mmCIF file of C-alpha atoms in Angstrom:
data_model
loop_
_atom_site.group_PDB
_atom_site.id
_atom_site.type_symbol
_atom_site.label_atom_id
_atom_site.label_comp_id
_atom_site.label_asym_id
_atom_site.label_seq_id
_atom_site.Cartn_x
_atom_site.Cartn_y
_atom_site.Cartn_z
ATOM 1 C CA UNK A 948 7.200 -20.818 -51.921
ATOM 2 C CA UNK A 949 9.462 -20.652 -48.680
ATOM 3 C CA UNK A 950 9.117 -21.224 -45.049
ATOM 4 C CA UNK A 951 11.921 -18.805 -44.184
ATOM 5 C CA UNK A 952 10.602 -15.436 -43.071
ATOM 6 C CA UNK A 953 14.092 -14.589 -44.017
ATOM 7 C CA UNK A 954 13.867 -15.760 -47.462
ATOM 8 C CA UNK A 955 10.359 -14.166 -47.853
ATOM 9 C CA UNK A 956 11.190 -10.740 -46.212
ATOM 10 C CA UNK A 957 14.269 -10.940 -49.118
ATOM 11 C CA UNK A 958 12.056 -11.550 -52.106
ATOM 12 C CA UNK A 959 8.566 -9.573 -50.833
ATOM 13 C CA UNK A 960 9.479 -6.137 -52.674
ATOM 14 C CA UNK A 961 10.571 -7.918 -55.879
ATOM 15 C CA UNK A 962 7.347 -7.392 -58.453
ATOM 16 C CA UNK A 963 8.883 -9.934 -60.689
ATOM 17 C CA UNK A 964 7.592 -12.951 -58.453
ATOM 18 C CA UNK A 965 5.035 -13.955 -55.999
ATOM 19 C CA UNK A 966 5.573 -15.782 -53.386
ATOM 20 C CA UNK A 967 3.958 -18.012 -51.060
ATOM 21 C CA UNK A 968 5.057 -18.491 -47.393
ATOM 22 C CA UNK A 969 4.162 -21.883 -45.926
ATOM 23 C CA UNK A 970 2.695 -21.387 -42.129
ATOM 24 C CA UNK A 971 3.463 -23.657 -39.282
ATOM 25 C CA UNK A 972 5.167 -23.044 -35.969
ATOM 26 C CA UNK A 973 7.788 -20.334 -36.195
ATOM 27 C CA UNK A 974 11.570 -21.615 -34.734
ATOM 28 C CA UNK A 975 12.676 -18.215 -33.838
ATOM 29 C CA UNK A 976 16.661 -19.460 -33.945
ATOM 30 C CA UNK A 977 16.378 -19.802 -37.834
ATOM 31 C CA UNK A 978 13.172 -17.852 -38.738
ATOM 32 C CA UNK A 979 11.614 -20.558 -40.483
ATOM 33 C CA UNK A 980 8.133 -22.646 -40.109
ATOM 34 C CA UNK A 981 8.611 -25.895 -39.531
ATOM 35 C CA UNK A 982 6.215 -28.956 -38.278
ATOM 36 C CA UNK A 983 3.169 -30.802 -39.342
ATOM 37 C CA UNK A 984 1.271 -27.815 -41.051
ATOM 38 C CA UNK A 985 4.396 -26.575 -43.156
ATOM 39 C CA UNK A 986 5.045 -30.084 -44.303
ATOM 40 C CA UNK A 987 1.360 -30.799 -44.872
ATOM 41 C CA UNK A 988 1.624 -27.763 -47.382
ATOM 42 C CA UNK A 989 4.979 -28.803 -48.519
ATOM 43 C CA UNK A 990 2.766 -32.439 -49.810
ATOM 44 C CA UNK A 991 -0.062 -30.182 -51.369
ATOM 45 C CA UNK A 992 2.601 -28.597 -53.908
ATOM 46 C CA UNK A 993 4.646 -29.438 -56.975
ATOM 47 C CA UNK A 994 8.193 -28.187 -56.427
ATOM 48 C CA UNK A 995 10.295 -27.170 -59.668
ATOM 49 C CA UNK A 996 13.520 -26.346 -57.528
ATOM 50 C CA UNK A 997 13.934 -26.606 -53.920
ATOM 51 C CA UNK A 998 17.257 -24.526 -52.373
ATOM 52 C CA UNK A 999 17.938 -25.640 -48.781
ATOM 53 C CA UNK A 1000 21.050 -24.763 -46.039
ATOM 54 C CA UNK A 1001 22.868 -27.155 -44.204
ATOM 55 C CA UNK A 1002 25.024 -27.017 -40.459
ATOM 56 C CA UNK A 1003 27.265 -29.302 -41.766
ATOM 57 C CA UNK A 1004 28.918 -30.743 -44.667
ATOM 58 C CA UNK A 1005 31.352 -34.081 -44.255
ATOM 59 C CA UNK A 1006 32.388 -37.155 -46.140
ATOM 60 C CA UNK A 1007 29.723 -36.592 -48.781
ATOM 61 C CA UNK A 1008 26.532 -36.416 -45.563
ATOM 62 C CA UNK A 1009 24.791 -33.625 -45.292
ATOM 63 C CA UNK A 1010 22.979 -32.238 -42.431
ATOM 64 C CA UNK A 1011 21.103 -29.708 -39.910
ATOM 65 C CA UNK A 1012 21.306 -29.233 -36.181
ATOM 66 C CA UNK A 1013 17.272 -29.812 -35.734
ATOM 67 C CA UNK A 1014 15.244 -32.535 -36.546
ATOM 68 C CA UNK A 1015 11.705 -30.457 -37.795
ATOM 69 C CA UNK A 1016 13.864 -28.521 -40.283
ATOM 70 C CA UNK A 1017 15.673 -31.917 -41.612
ATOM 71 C CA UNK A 1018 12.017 -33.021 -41.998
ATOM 72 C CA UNK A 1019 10.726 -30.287 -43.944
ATOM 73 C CA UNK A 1020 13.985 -30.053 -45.713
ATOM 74 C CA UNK A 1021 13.869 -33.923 -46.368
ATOM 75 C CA UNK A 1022 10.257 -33.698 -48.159
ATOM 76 C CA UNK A 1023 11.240 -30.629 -50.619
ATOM 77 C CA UNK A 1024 14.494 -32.440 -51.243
ATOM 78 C CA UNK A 1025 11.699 -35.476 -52.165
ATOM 79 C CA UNK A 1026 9.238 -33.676 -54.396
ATOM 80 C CA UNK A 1027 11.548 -30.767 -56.294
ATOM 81 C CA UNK A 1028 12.401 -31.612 -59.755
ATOM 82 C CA UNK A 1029 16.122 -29.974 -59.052
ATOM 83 C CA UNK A 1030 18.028 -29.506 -55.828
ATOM 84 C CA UNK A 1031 20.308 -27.168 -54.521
ATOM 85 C CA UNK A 1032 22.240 -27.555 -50.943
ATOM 86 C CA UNK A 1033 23.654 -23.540 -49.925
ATOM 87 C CA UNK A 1034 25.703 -23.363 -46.706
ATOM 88 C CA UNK A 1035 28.842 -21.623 -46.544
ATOM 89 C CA UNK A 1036 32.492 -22.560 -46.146
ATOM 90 C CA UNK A 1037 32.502 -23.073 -42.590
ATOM 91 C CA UNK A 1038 30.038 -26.037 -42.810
ATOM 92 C CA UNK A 1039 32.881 -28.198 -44.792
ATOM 93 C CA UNK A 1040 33.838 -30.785 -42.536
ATOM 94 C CA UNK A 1041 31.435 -31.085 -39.680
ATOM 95 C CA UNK A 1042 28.580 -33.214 -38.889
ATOM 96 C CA UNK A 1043 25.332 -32.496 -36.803
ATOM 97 C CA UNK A 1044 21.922 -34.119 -35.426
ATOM 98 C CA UNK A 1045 19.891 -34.984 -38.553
ATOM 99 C CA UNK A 1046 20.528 -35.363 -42.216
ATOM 100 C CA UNK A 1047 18.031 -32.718 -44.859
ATOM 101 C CA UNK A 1048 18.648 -35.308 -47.359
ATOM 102 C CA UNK A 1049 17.437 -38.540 -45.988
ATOM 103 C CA UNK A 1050 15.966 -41.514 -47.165
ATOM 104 C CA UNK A 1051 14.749 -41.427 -51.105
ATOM 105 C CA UNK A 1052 17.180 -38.535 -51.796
ATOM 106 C CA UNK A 1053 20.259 -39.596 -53.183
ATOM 107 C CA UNK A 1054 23.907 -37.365 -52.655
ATOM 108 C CA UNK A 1055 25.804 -37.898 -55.641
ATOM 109 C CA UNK A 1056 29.619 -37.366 -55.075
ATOM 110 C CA UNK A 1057 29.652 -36.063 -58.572
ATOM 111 C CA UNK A 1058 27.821 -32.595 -57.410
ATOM 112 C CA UNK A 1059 29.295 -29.148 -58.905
ATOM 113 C CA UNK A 1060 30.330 -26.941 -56.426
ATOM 114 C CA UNK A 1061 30.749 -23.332 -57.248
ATOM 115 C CA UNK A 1062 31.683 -20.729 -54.732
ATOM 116 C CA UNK A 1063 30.660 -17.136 -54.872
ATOM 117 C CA UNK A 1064 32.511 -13.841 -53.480
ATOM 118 C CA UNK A 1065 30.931 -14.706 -50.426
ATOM 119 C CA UNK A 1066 32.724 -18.209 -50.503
ATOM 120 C CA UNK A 1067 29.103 -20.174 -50.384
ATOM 121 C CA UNK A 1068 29.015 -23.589 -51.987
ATOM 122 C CA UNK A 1069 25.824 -24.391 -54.111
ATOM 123 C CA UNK A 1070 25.555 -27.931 -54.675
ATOM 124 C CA UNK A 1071 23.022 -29.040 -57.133
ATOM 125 C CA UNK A 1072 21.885 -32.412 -57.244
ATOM 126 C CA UNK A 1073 20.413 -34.147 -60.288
#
């Protein structure tokens, strides 16, 4: 289940999966569905593992540049079982508008940080 058209347009020729894409109103900037009716459908679902990106990464805060997608980010944080925060290496060391994982969601400073040949950072969160 995503609410990136990105994410979904990735995955939608793999057989080995299904996917859902949650609706809502469509922010063009990031290609993702964000508001009341992607977060309603967010509530409706169990979440196993939820994989979220971040603007900025600093002093152990995490966050995004737009207050809807730190919502919707904020509840799958919330209800997944494991978490994972992807950004990339330029996202080290700045800070923006409003933090994914808010209130209830605990950042542990203790998070294993692996980077790929791309130089991403997947932080998982236990």
């Amino acid at each position: 289940m995503t609410n990136s058209l990105s994410a979904f347009s990735l995955l939608e020729a793999r057989e080995d999966c299904d996917l859902c894409l949650v609706g809502g109103i469509y922010r063009r900037r990031t290609a993702a569905f964000v508001g009341p009716t992607a977060e309603d459908a967010l509530r409706a679902l169990g979440i196993d593992a939820a994989f979220i990106g971040a603007n900025g990464i600093l002093d152990g805060d995490v966050s995004t540049s737009n207050m809807e997608e730190g919502r919707i980010q904020q509840l799958a944080f919330s209800k997944a079982d494991s978490r994972y925060l992807i950004a990339d290496s330029s996202r080290i060391g700045r800070r923006y508008f409003c933090p994914p994982a808010g209130a209830g969601v605990p950042l542990y400073n203790d998070a294993q940080i692996t980077l790929s040949n791309k130089d991403e950072a997947i932080l998982r969160y236990d």
